[in-house]
């Protein structure tokens, strides 16, 4: 019986500890002068966006990337011509004193791979398209016909392995969720298991040939799929007795700005927390030199994790299935838990003299002429006012939470809710009849409290930790609850010190909360900070806006609550047929009111349609000045002139009854 079929009985096979930070032990892969693996620091890498035939441009961009922190640089080689030019790029870089290992990125073209493997330090192949052309067919394989297919792959792949062995070239077997072959899809479906098998088919051939200089990746734009696939890969490698290869972590098509950073941190951070990952590539629809600092910020959190973290009680029974998303079963308390989306609570507790206009910071807008409140799509569901009750009625759709002692003296106890401090709840003389918030840390986990949690159906827990290994500490609290069959809803509460910049808070919160949400843990989120960092009320409100947006962004990135349009845009590369950043901005301008819609924006038709995986619509470059439009994975309009393509996309959304005019959506700012 394995952990997948019975997750309740064993530790997951993907990491050695769910409570103690330990980097997964891997073999070392030699990539030029910069080896990769658990003996070495987690490496940073990225990919150029310049045409590979533009030698000078590629060299300049590579240098900028190295200076921003990249330890490896990947360059696309879509055909023999580009593969040949890698030699010129490499030579020029060496002449200018840059020894950065180069990686050729290959899709569909074994001949380009075979040439590149003689010229650069590493070759990335995509097992979904190295030996297969995509025909979107479902094929009924017998075991014999499947074996025959594997024989065909072997024949196509062996020459590359031989060259890599001869030249000491490393290889990444880089599976992408969106570009699985028809063969894999027919047999395993569009699943994390299919992604893993896609890589293993190639890996087994490498091991048969005694070639081990390999790194593996399992990228997806959907963070749940991506995390499950990496975990399953590690488990399958061990199960099959294959070597523990280093992992290259990445979320594909994460998008741009804060959303792109949040999504990357949710996926990559979740794996790093459990000690997985030996190199990180953050894919943003931005200049590639902006990616390395994000990757570095994610990685640096773990350099001293072992020394700084406090011990957490070990886990012997794992009450979740880490390979499949299931939300923890909870009972409903007002609108928390049960089938409700996770709630966002805004922390106003450190702001004095709150005025109506201040609530704009969290998406609540008071309209004096109508004497009404309106909430936008990222309007916080609850306001936590701590010891300073809000001196006016807040919006109908939201509610106020205050500290229990203050609530006891409140005039309206029905429409406000108390927050009790841990064990104080047990001795309280007055409680709310429907909903009581109770904070919980490790030390409150005591028998009398457990008993109360098992029977009291009004409690919503706020779980908090000061442990450096925060995600694991909070996850342990969830496991305690599950072990005791406690089904009360839980709010994830994270505070970050004033010394932590917004940029880092965004990444840390995404990792800490995202790592729980991806496993179905959490019915709400509250992100706080300290007033010491606020010089003025204006500063404080802008911080609250940032935290509120971050909280909604994390829920969206973890696929647990959709509150805005999602753009699955590729980072661009030498294949890109239009300016990704400009086009994304143009599409966003006209569609960002379409809450919950997923729009793929891809620079080329070779990889784009596959990469955008589960987008509802796709806008894909298919020639110079030409765009092909997709509904899901199906082509709807081919070669539309680019100046008309956005109108046609909108028309398509309209035909499907999913369009809303922007001015029909009440937005407030
Ligand atoms: S989808 Fe974008 S990043 Fe991927 S190969 Fe095409 S242009 Fe390059």
XYZ file of C-alpha atoms and ligand atoms in Angstrom:
677
model
C 0.000 0.000 0.000
C 1.543 3.365 -0.859
C 1.018 6.825 0.569
C -1.204 7.853 -2.321
C -3.734 5.109 -1.774
C -3.655 5.488 1.991
C -2.405 8.868 3.066
C -3.528 8.324 6.633
C -1.052 5.613 7.413
C 2.381 6.857 6.420
C 4.525 9.912 6.205
C 4.479 11.310 2.690
C 7.337 9.992 0.654
C 8.320 13.391 -0.729
C 10.289 14.788 2.208
C 11.983 13.484 5.311
C 10.164 15.716 7.773
C 7.056 17.851 7.761
C 8.162 19.622 10.927
C 11.923 20.033 10.766
C 13.495 21.948 7.893
C 15.868 19.651 5.996
C 16.995 20.045 2.441
C 16.289 16.945 0.356
C 19.546 15.052 -0.309
C 20.341 14.870 -4.011
C 23.153 13.821 -6.254
C 25.379 16.582 -7.585
C 24.985 17.646 -11.192
C 27.937 19.259 -12.896
C 26.991 22.310 -14.933
C 30.121 24.118 -16.105
C 31.871 25.547 -13.051
C 28.693 25.806 -10.987
C 27.563 22.442 -9.618
C 23.981 21.915 -8.519
C 22.500 19.749 -5.771
C 21.992 19.560 -2.035
C 25.721 19.936 -1.302
C 25.531 23.408 -2.802
C 23.377 26.501 -2.299
C 20.055 26.649 -4.119
C 20.903 28.261 -7.449
C 19.179 31.140 -9.257
C 18.540 31.112 -12.985
C 16.534 32.760 -15.703
C 16.062 32.890 -19.454
C 16.848 35.530 -22.067
C 14.065 37.135 -24.101
C 16.173 38.422 -27.013
C 16.254 36.683 -30.396
C 19.061 34.094 -30.102
C 20.359 35.159 -33.512
C 21.046 38.612 -32.068
C 24.448 37.769 -30.599
C 25.206 41.176 -29.159
C 21.740 41.616 -27.684
C 21.862 38.152 -26.126
C 25.297 38.803 -24.640
C 24.265 42.160 -23.179
C 21.095 40.723 -21.707
C 22.934 37.717 -20.263
C 25.409 40.043 -18.574
C 22.564 42.084 -17.064
C 21.022 38.858 -15.799
C 24.286 37.649 -14.271
C 24.747 41.011 -12.590
C 21.245 40.766 -11.145
C 22.036 37.367 -9.580
C 21.565 34.646 -12.227
C 23.968 31.733 -11.824
C 22.832 29.991 -15.018
C 21.291 31.571 -18.122
C 18.955 29.719 -20.465
C 18.658 30.679 -24.127
C 16.104 29.317 -26.574
C 17.320 27.272 -29.543
C 14.240 26.646 -31.675
C 16.263 25.472 -34.678
C 19.763 24.585 -35.818
C 20.508 28.229 -36.699
C 19.958 29.420 -33.133
C 21.778 26.407 -31.695
C 24.776 27.321 -33.862
C 24.745 30.879 -32.643
C 25.028 29.748 -29.019
C 28.708 29.244 -29.777
C 29.131 32.903 -30.715
C 27.205 34.073 -27.665
C 29.245 31.852 -25.371
C 32.553 32.902 -26.938
C 31.731 36.599 -26.586
C 30.670 36.118 -22.958
C 33.913 34.324 -22.132
C 35.914 37.058 -23.870
C 34.179 39.579 -21.651
C 35.013 37.562 -18.544
C 31.617 35.925 -17.905
C 31.824 32.195 -17.323
C 28.154 31.750 -16.565
C 26.972 28.284 -17.668
C 24.555 28.495 -20.597
C 21.548 26.260 -21.095
C 19.965 25.636 -24.501
C 16.175 25.465 -24.352
C 14.817 22.907 -26.801
C 11.308 22.109 -27.964
C 10.535 19.783 -30.896
C 14.020 19.875 -32.421
C 16.347 16.993 -31.468
C 18.853 18.127 -34.103
C 19.188 21.535 -32.402
C 19.612 19.756 -29.048
C 22.354 17.502 -30.416
C 24.272 20.487 -31.721
C 23.727 22.636 -28.622
C 24.885 19.813 -26.332
C 28.321 20.136 -27.956
C 28.428 23.898 -27.417
C 26.947 24.789 -24.034
C 26.957 23.435 -20.487
C 23.395 22.152 -20.303
C 20.456 21.325 -22.531
C 16.842 21.506 -21.463
C 14.475 19.186 -23.244
C 10.703 19.027 -22.901
C 9.681 15.352 -22.762
C 6.247 16.352 -24.050
C 7.581 17.392 -27.422
C 11.101 16.011 -27.866
C 9.955 12.944 -29.747
C 6.261 13.699 -30.298
C 4.209 16.121 -32.354
C 1.000 17.324 -30.767
C -2.117 16.249 -32.654
C -4.609 16.528 -29.779
C -5.642 12.907 -30.311
C -6.742 10.401 -27.733
C -5.053 7.135 -28.602
C -6.059 3.734 -27.351
C -2.788 1.970 -26.513
C -2.316 -1.688 -25.764
C 0.653 -2.507 -23.567
C 2.495 -3.696 -26.672
C 1.795 -0.563 -28.701
C 2.795 1.609 -25.721
C 6.084 -0.279 -25.434
C 6.636 0.237 -29.162
C 6.201 3.990 -28.604
C 8.794 3.914 -25.842
C 11.140 2.153 -28.233
C 10.630 4.952 -30.746
C 11.429 7.576 -28.096
C 14.566 5.705 -27.095
C 15.808 5.729 -30.661
C 15.264 9.493 -30.980
C 16.727 10.281 -27.589
C 19.849 8.072 -27.491
C 22.017 10.279 -29.750
C 21.550 13.242 -27.377
C 22.461 11.163 -24.327
C 25.603 9.952 -26.053
C 26.677 13.496 -26.918
C 25.953 14.744 -23.378
C 28.072 11.950 -21.950
C 30.900 12.612 -24.350
C 30.953 16.388 -23.805
C 30.114 16.371 -20.060
C 26.935 18.303 -20.772
C 24.137 18.370 -18.210
C 20.469 17.980 -19.083
C 17.179 19.118 -17.638
C 14.196 16.937 -18.311
C 11.654 19.727 -18.018
C 8.020 18.639 -18.011
C 5.385 21.306 -18.532
C 1.809 20.638 -17.504
C 0.526 22.296 -20.661
C 2.611 20.366 -23.165
C 2.155 16.724 -22.269
C 2.244 14.416 -25.279
C -0.908 12.798 -26.678
C 0.553 9.472 -25.544
C 0.858 10.562 -21.900
C -2.523 12.294 -21.933
C -4.162 9.198 -23.409
C -2.741 6.923 -20.751
C -2.505 9.073 -17.590
C -4.747 12.028 -18.324
C -3.993 15.648 -17.615
C -2.669 14.867 -14.131
C 0.397 15.276 -11.911
C 0.996 11.550 -12.414
C 1.025 12.132 -16.205
C 3.598 14.908 -15.718
C 5.806 12.660 -13.623
C 5.550 9.725 -16.048
C 6.392 12.056 -18.914
C 9.783 12.753 -17.297
C 10.350 9.206 -16.077
C 10.004 7.758 -19.585
C 13.072 9.794 -20.572
C 14.873 9.387 -17.280
C 14.763 5.589 -17.392
C 16.480 5.696 -20.788
C 19.192 7.958 -19.332
C 19.809 5.609 -16.406
C 19.908 2.594 -18.756
C 22.744 4.419 -20.501
C 24.478 5.292 -17.193
C 23.903 8.997 -17.758
C 23.025 10.813 -14.535
C 23.980 14.468 -15.046
C 20.325 15.389 -14.884
C 18.010 17.943 -13.287
C 14.214 17.561 -13.391
C 11.334 20.041 -13.354
C 7.528 19.713 -13.194
C 6.221 23.168 -14.065
C 2.614 24.259 -14.278
C 0.753 27.528 -14.125
C -1.749 25.986 -11.719
C 0.078 26.023 -8.371
C -1.863 23.059 -6.973
C -0.900 20.870 -9.933
C 2.690 22.090 -9.853
C 3.236 21.330 -6.165
C 1.556 17.932 -6.373
C 3.643 16.971 -9.413
C 6.986 17.818 -7.764
C 6.030 15.914 -4.621
C 4.906 12.921 -6.620
C 8.092 12.990 -8.685
C 10.256 12.762 -5.558
C 8.157 9.932 -4.225
C 8.258 8.014 -7.523
C 12.030 8.434 -7.908
C 12.523 6.833 -4.504
C 9.900 4.165 -5.094
C 11.520 3.106 -8.380
C 15.059 3.208 -7.036
C 16.057 5.997 -9.431
C 18.651 8.507 -8.274
C 17.591 11.543 -6.222
C 18.093 14.119 -8.958
C 18.168 17.839 -8.175
C 14.941 19.748 -8.802
C 14.517 22.905 -10.831
C 11.499 24.775 -9.408
C 9.235 27.124 -11.334
C 5.645 28.205 -11.874
C 5.071 28.760 -15.584
C 3.334 31.814 -16.955
C 3.018 33.364 -13.499
C 2.241 36.768 -15.036
C 3.556 40.151 -13.961
C 3.970 42.513 -11.009
C 2.530 41.529 -7.615
C 0.285 38.790 -9.016
C 3.238 37.112 -10.747
C 5.357 37.301 -7.594
C 2.568 35.978 -5.364
C 1.849 33.060 -7.686
C 5.541 32.182 -7.950
C 5.987 32.307 -4.175
C 2.887 30.204 -3.522
C 4.177 27.403 -5.774
C 7.944 27.632 -5.309
C 7.829 28.653 -1.633
C 5.567 25.745 -0.700
C 8.153 23.281 -2.018
C 11.137 25.117 -0.541
C 9.462 24.961 2.884
C 9.648 21.162 2.747
C 13.276 21.185 1.624
C 12.630 20.529 -2.080
C 14.380 22.472 -4.816
C 17.980 22.992 -5.932
C 17.524 25.797 -8.421
C 14.745 28.360 -8.852
C 13.533 30.196 -11.914
C 10.840 32.802 -11.334
C 8.969 33.449 -14.621
C 7.581 36.965 -14.839
C 6.237 38.857 -17.809
C 8.933 41.446 -17.150
C 12.575 41.974 -18.071
C 14.476 38.791 -17.087
C 16.901 40.708 -14.877
C 13.958 41.455 -12.570
C 13.406 37.759 -11.923
C 16.641 36.861 -10.113
C 16.075 39.177 -7.104
C 12.678 37.542 -6.531
C 14.221 34.067 -6.685
C 16.989 35.166 -4.312
C 14.483 36.576 -1.827
C 12.599 33.283 -1.844
C 15.748 31.207 -1.368
C 17.479 33.337 1.259
C 14.790 32.532 3.809
C 16.203 29.031 4.131
C 19.899 29.740 4.593
C 19.496 29.840 8.392
C 16.175 28.093 8.795
C 17.605 25.079 10.641
C 19.418 27.163 13.259
C 16.659 29.685 13.838
C 13.560 27.458 13.905
C 12.163 26.171 17.192
C 11.406 22.437 17.441
C 7.950 21.322 16.335
C 6.348 18.108 17.533
C 7.047 15.466 14.845
C 4.299 14.065 12.663
C 3.756 10.313 12.602
C 0.423 10.200 10.828
C -0.277 12.557 7.960
C -3.960 13.425 7.838
C -3.847 14.997 4.354
C -3.102 13.671 0.910
C -0.236 15.851 -0.340
C -0.706 14.570 -3.892
C -4.306 15.645 -4.345
C -6.209 18.735 -3.282
C -8.900 18.183 -0.635
C -10.134 20.972 1.530
C -10.076 20.116 5.233
C -13.617 19.272 6.326
C -15.068 21.955 8.556
C -18.490 22.893 9.836
C -19.905 26.272 8.878
C -19.801 29.088 11.413
C -21.778 32.069 10.023
C -19.917 32.423 6.717
C -16.625 30.746 7.673
C -15.760 27.153 6.807
C -18.085 24.599 5.218
C -18.494 25.422 1.536
C -17.668 29.122 1.961
C -14.665 30.624 0.186
C -11.804 31.539 2.525
C -12.451 34.946 4.112
C -10.157 37.946 4.260
C -9.893 39.896 7.525
C -8.320 43.368 7.470
C -6.319 44.314 10.553
C -7.375 47.861 11.550
C -6.403 47.295 15.182
C -3.413 49.625 15.058
C -5.193 52.570 13.454
C -6.707 55.215 15.703
C -9.617 57.527 14.883
C -10.822 55.532 11.898
C -12.945 57.560 9.493
C -15.326 56.293 6.822
C -12.972 57.257 4.015
C -10.179 55.180 5.599
C -12.002 51.968 4.733
C -11.316 52.638 1.040
C -7.943 51.071 1.844
C -9.624 47.691 2.094
C -12.133 48.061 -0.746
C -15.062 49.563 1.222
C -16.481 52.743 -0.281
C -19.025 54.978 1.415
C -21.277 56.863 -1.044
C -22.655 59.854 0.897
C -25.304 60.787 -1.700
C -26.858 57.339 -1.528
C -25.897 56.862 2.120
C -24.712 53.424 1.131
C -21.557 51.337 1.314
C -20.204 49.491 -1.707
C -17.532 46.824 -1.675
C -15.319 46.145 -4.671
C -14.112 42.663 -5.658
C -11.321 42.803 -3.125
C -13.348 44.331 -0.314
C -12.262 42.661 2.961
C -14.964 40.435 4.460
C -14.186 41.365 8.067
C -12.535 44.265 9.852
C -10.575 43.515 13.009
C -10.611 46.655 15.173
C -8.851 45.235 18.277
C -9.243 47.628 21.199
C -10.510 50.555 19.124
C -14.035 49.843 17.861
C -14.960 51.441 14.554
C -17.049 54.509 15.500
C -19.617 54.112 12.706
C -21.680 51.396 10.998
C -19.572 49.540 8.480
C -20.826 48.025 5.211
C -23.628 45.511 5.433
C -21.704 42.819 3.617
C -18.822 42.920 6.075
C -18.572 42.584 9.849
C -16.429 43.794 12.698
C -14.331 41.735 15.087
C -12.969 43.288 18.287
C -11.030 42.092 21.317
C -13.300 40.220 23.725
C -13.011 42.701 26.651
C -13.960 45.564 24.344
C -16.795 43.578 22.778
C -18.241 42.911 26.226
C -18.783 46.662 26.625
C -19.992 47.208 23.036
C -23.471 48.620 22.387
C -24.115 46.328 19.419
C -23.036 42.845 20.434
C -25.164 41.113 17.865
C -23.496 42.454 14.742
C -19.955 42.477 16.070
C -17.893 39.475 17.145
C -15.363 38.941 19.927
C -11.788 37.694 19.607
C -10.723 35.789 22.715
C -7.146 35.290 23.660
C -6.564 31.531 23.720
C -7.542 29.926 26.990
C -9.446 33.038 28.175
C -12.311 31.691 26.116
C -12.814 28.856 28.593
C -13.401 31.194 31.525
C -15.286 33.952 29.671
C -18.552 35.016 31.256
C -20.113 36.135 27.992
C -19.753 34.777 24.452
C -21.440 35.481 21.148
C -24.292 33.024 20.463
C -23.269 32.458 16.797
C -19.550 33.101 16.319
C -16.542 33.538 18.572
C -13.010 34.028 17.308
C -10.347 32.413 19.473
C -6.609 32.789 18.939
C -4.528 29.644 19.222
C -0.810 29.127 19.488
C 1.141 26.010 20.263
C 1.076 26.548 24.020
C -2.735 26.638 24.186
C -3.015 23.133 22.840
C -4.233 21.604 26.110
C -6.770 18.873 26.936
C -9.467 21.198 28.285
C -9.212 23.392 25.215
C -9.318 20.389 22.883
C -12.516 19.187 24.531
C -14.122 22.580 24.082
C -13.143 22.704 20.427
C -14.733 19.310 19.852
C -18.140 20.411 21.084
C -18.454 24.195 20.668
C -19.799 24.970 17.185
C -19.394 28.758 17.487
C -15.599 28.860 17.454
C -13.474 30.120 14.565
C -9.807 29.684 15.419
C -7.074 32.175 14.544
C -3.815 30.300 14.468
C -0.577 32.129 14.966
C 3.089 31.309 15.458
C 6.347 33.072 16.205
C 8.346 30.101 14.924
C 10.795 30.832 12.110
C 9.574 27.626 10.429
C 6.112 29.155 10.386
C 4.323 27.222 7.655
C 5.320 23.896 9.211
C 4.372 25.085 12.716
C 0.924 26.177 11.534
C 0.500 23.001 9.506
C 1.263 21.042 12.690
C -1.560 22.872 14.443
C -3.923 21.882 11.626
C -2.758 18.283 11.999
C -3.479 18.415 15.753
C -7.019 19.537 14.943
C -7.469 16.785 12.396
C -6.064 14.137 14.720
C -8.686 15.156 17.303
C -11.515 15.311 14.721
C -12.006 19.030 15.378
C -13.855 20.627 12.471
C -13.981 24.306 13.417
C -12.942 26.753 10.685
C -9.437 28.206 10.959
C -8.014 31.599 10.018
C -4.311 31.792 9.154
C -2.823 34.780 10.979
C 0.605 36.057 9.945
C 2.418 39.160 11.164
C 5.658 40.431 9.681
C 8.110 42.700 11.476
C 8.334 46.331 10.362
C 11.874 45.676 9.204
C 10.543 43.291 6.516
C 10.038 45.227 3.265
C 6.749 45.061 1.359
C 8.474 43.113 -1.380
C 9.582 40.463 1.113
C 6.289 40.486 3.045
C 4.508 39.692 -0.215
C 6.756 36.676 -0.869
C 6.811 35.431 2.730
C 3.046 35.684 3.228
C 2.475 33.941 -0.097
C 4.771 31.120 0.953
C 3.470 30.773 4.517
C -0.247 30.979 3.788
C -0.044 29.530 0.269
C 1.738 26.435 1.555
C -1.248 25.702 3.784
C -4.005 26.679 1.361
C -2.585 24.429 -1.370
C -3.169 21.491 0.966
C -6.737 22.563 1.681
C -5.871 24.063 5.072
C -7.378 27.429 6.014
C -10.770 29.106 5.923
C -9.554 32.657 6.220
C -6.482 34.845 6.251
C -5.375 37.894 8.204
C -2.086 39.629 7.469
C -0.829 42.100 10.030
C 2.101 44.331 10.636
C 3.416 46.655 13.298
C 2.471 50.314 13.609
C 6.092 51.215 14.376
C 6.754 51.162 10.671
C 4.055 53.734 10.000
C 5.027 57.354 10.206
C 1.601 58.685 9.221
C -1.962 57.419 8.998
C -1.643 57.672 5.237
C 1.301 55.265 5.360
C -0.671 52.914 7.563
C -3.629 52.907 5.184
C -1.450 52.289 2.182
C 0.096 49.337 4.062
C -3.407 48.008 4.722
C -4.257 48.295 1.024
C -1.131 46.336 0.220
C -1.885 43.632 2.794
C -5.512 43.341 1.701
C -4.542 43.003 -1.960
C -1.871 40.484 -1.008
C -4.362 38.378 0.955
C -6.793 38.242 -1.989
C -3.889 37.589 -4.356
C -2.719 34.616 -2.283
C -6.198 33.072 -2.237
C -6.413 33.473 -6.010
C -2.909 32.099 -6.625
C -3.721 29.055 -4.478
C -6.916 28.643 -6.527
C -9.128 28.872 -3.471
C -10.980 32.125 -4.212
C -11.156 33.987 -7.512
C -11.630 37.722 -7.099
C -10.098 39.095 -10.282
C -9.248 38.256 -13.882
C -6.272 35.911 -14.091
C -3.654 36.522 -16.773
C -1.542 33.506 -17.624
C 1.129 35.324 -19.578
C 4.419 33.812 -20.670
C 7.714 35.429 -19.684
C 8.664 35.728 -23.407
C 11.858 34.428 -24.964
C 13.655 34.433 -28.303
C 10.553 32.954 -29.955
C 8.216 35.747 -28.891
C 6.258 37.378 -31.707
C 5.037 40.542 -29.953
C 5.882 42.737 -26.983
C 4.449 40.691 -24.141
C 4.454 43.485 -21.597
C 2.698 46.022 -23.843
C 0.154 43.521 -25.114
C -0.577 42.211 -21.607
C -1.139 45.793 -20.415
C -3.459 46.458 -23.380
C -5.508 43.286 -22.761
C -5.604 43.902 -19.025
C -6.914 47.442 -19.572
C -10.042 46.159 -21.313
C -10.658 42.912 -19.455
C -9.588 43.322 -15.847
C -13.185 43.682 -14.672
C -14.011 40.106 -15.768
C -13.669 38.512 -12.354
C -12.640 34.857 -12.362
C -11.870 34.633 -16.120
C -8.475 33.155 -17.040
C -6.857 34.642 -20.154
C -3.677 33.154 -21.600
C -1.318 35.577 -23.409
C 1.418 33.628 -25.156
C 4.256 34.858 -27.333
C 4.373 31.934 -29.755
C 2.200 29.177 -31.122
C 4.898 26.516 -30.760
C 4.653 26.310 -26.986
C 2.032 28.872 -26.055
C -1.159 26.810 -26.435
C 0.254 24.047 -24.293
C 1.727 26.361 -21.698
C -1.494 28.225 -21.039
C -2.997 24.883 -19.903
C -6.252 25.731 -18.161
C -6.901 29.260 -19.460
C -10.485 29.985 -20.589
C -9.274 32.006 -23.599
C -5.951 32.297 -25.333
C -4.281 35.150 -27.267
C -1.308 33.553 -28.995
C 1.274 34.966 -31.408
C 1.179 32.864 -34.585
C 3.235 34.943 -37.016
C 4.582 38.453 -37.335
C 1.558 40.699 -36.677
C -0.725 37.659 -36.475
C -2.639 36.313 -33.503
C -4.521 33.060 -33.090
C -7.385 33.035 -30.606
C -8.325 30.066 -28.458
C -11.323 29.012 -26.464
C -9.776 26.699 -23.873
C -7.396 24.492 -25.855
C -9.312 24.886 -29.148
C -8.394 27.267 -31.939
C -11.312 29.550 -32.737
C -9.773 32.164 -35.045
C -6.481 31.814 -36.882
C -4.054 34.518 -38.006
C -6.102 37.527 -36.918
C -4.236 40.798 -37.666
C -2.849 41.949 -34.315
C -4.603 45.342 -34.498
C -7.964 43.557 -34.525
C -7.153 40.650 -32.239
C -8.209 42.150 -28.915
C -11.612 43.225 -30.325
C -12.080 39.728 -31.703
C -11.145 38.200 -28.347
C -13.723 40.384 -26.618
C -16.276 39.385 -29.248
C -15.561 35.758 -28.512
C -16.026 36.264 -24.773
C -19.271 38.130 -25.574
C -20.547 35.274 -27.789
C -19.991 32.919 -24.870
C -22.124 35.134 -22.630
C -19.153 35.842 -20.352
C -18.634 39.493 -21.233
C -19.755 42.356 -18.981
C -19.329 45.997 -19.987
C -16.803 47.676 -17.722
C -19.171 50.526 -16.900
C -21.820 48.032 -15.828
C -19.456 46.880 -13.101
C -19.501 49.188 -10.129
C -15.900 49.982 -9.370
C -14.775 52.465 -6.798
C -11.430 53.924 -6.136
S 5.173 30.621 -24.948
Fe 6.390 32.478 -24.609
S 8.128 31.861 -23.350
Fe 7.170 29.967 -24.120
S 8.388 29.525 -25.961
Fe 6.611 30.725 -26.663
S 7.287 32.868 -26.602
Fe 8.810 31.666 -25.454
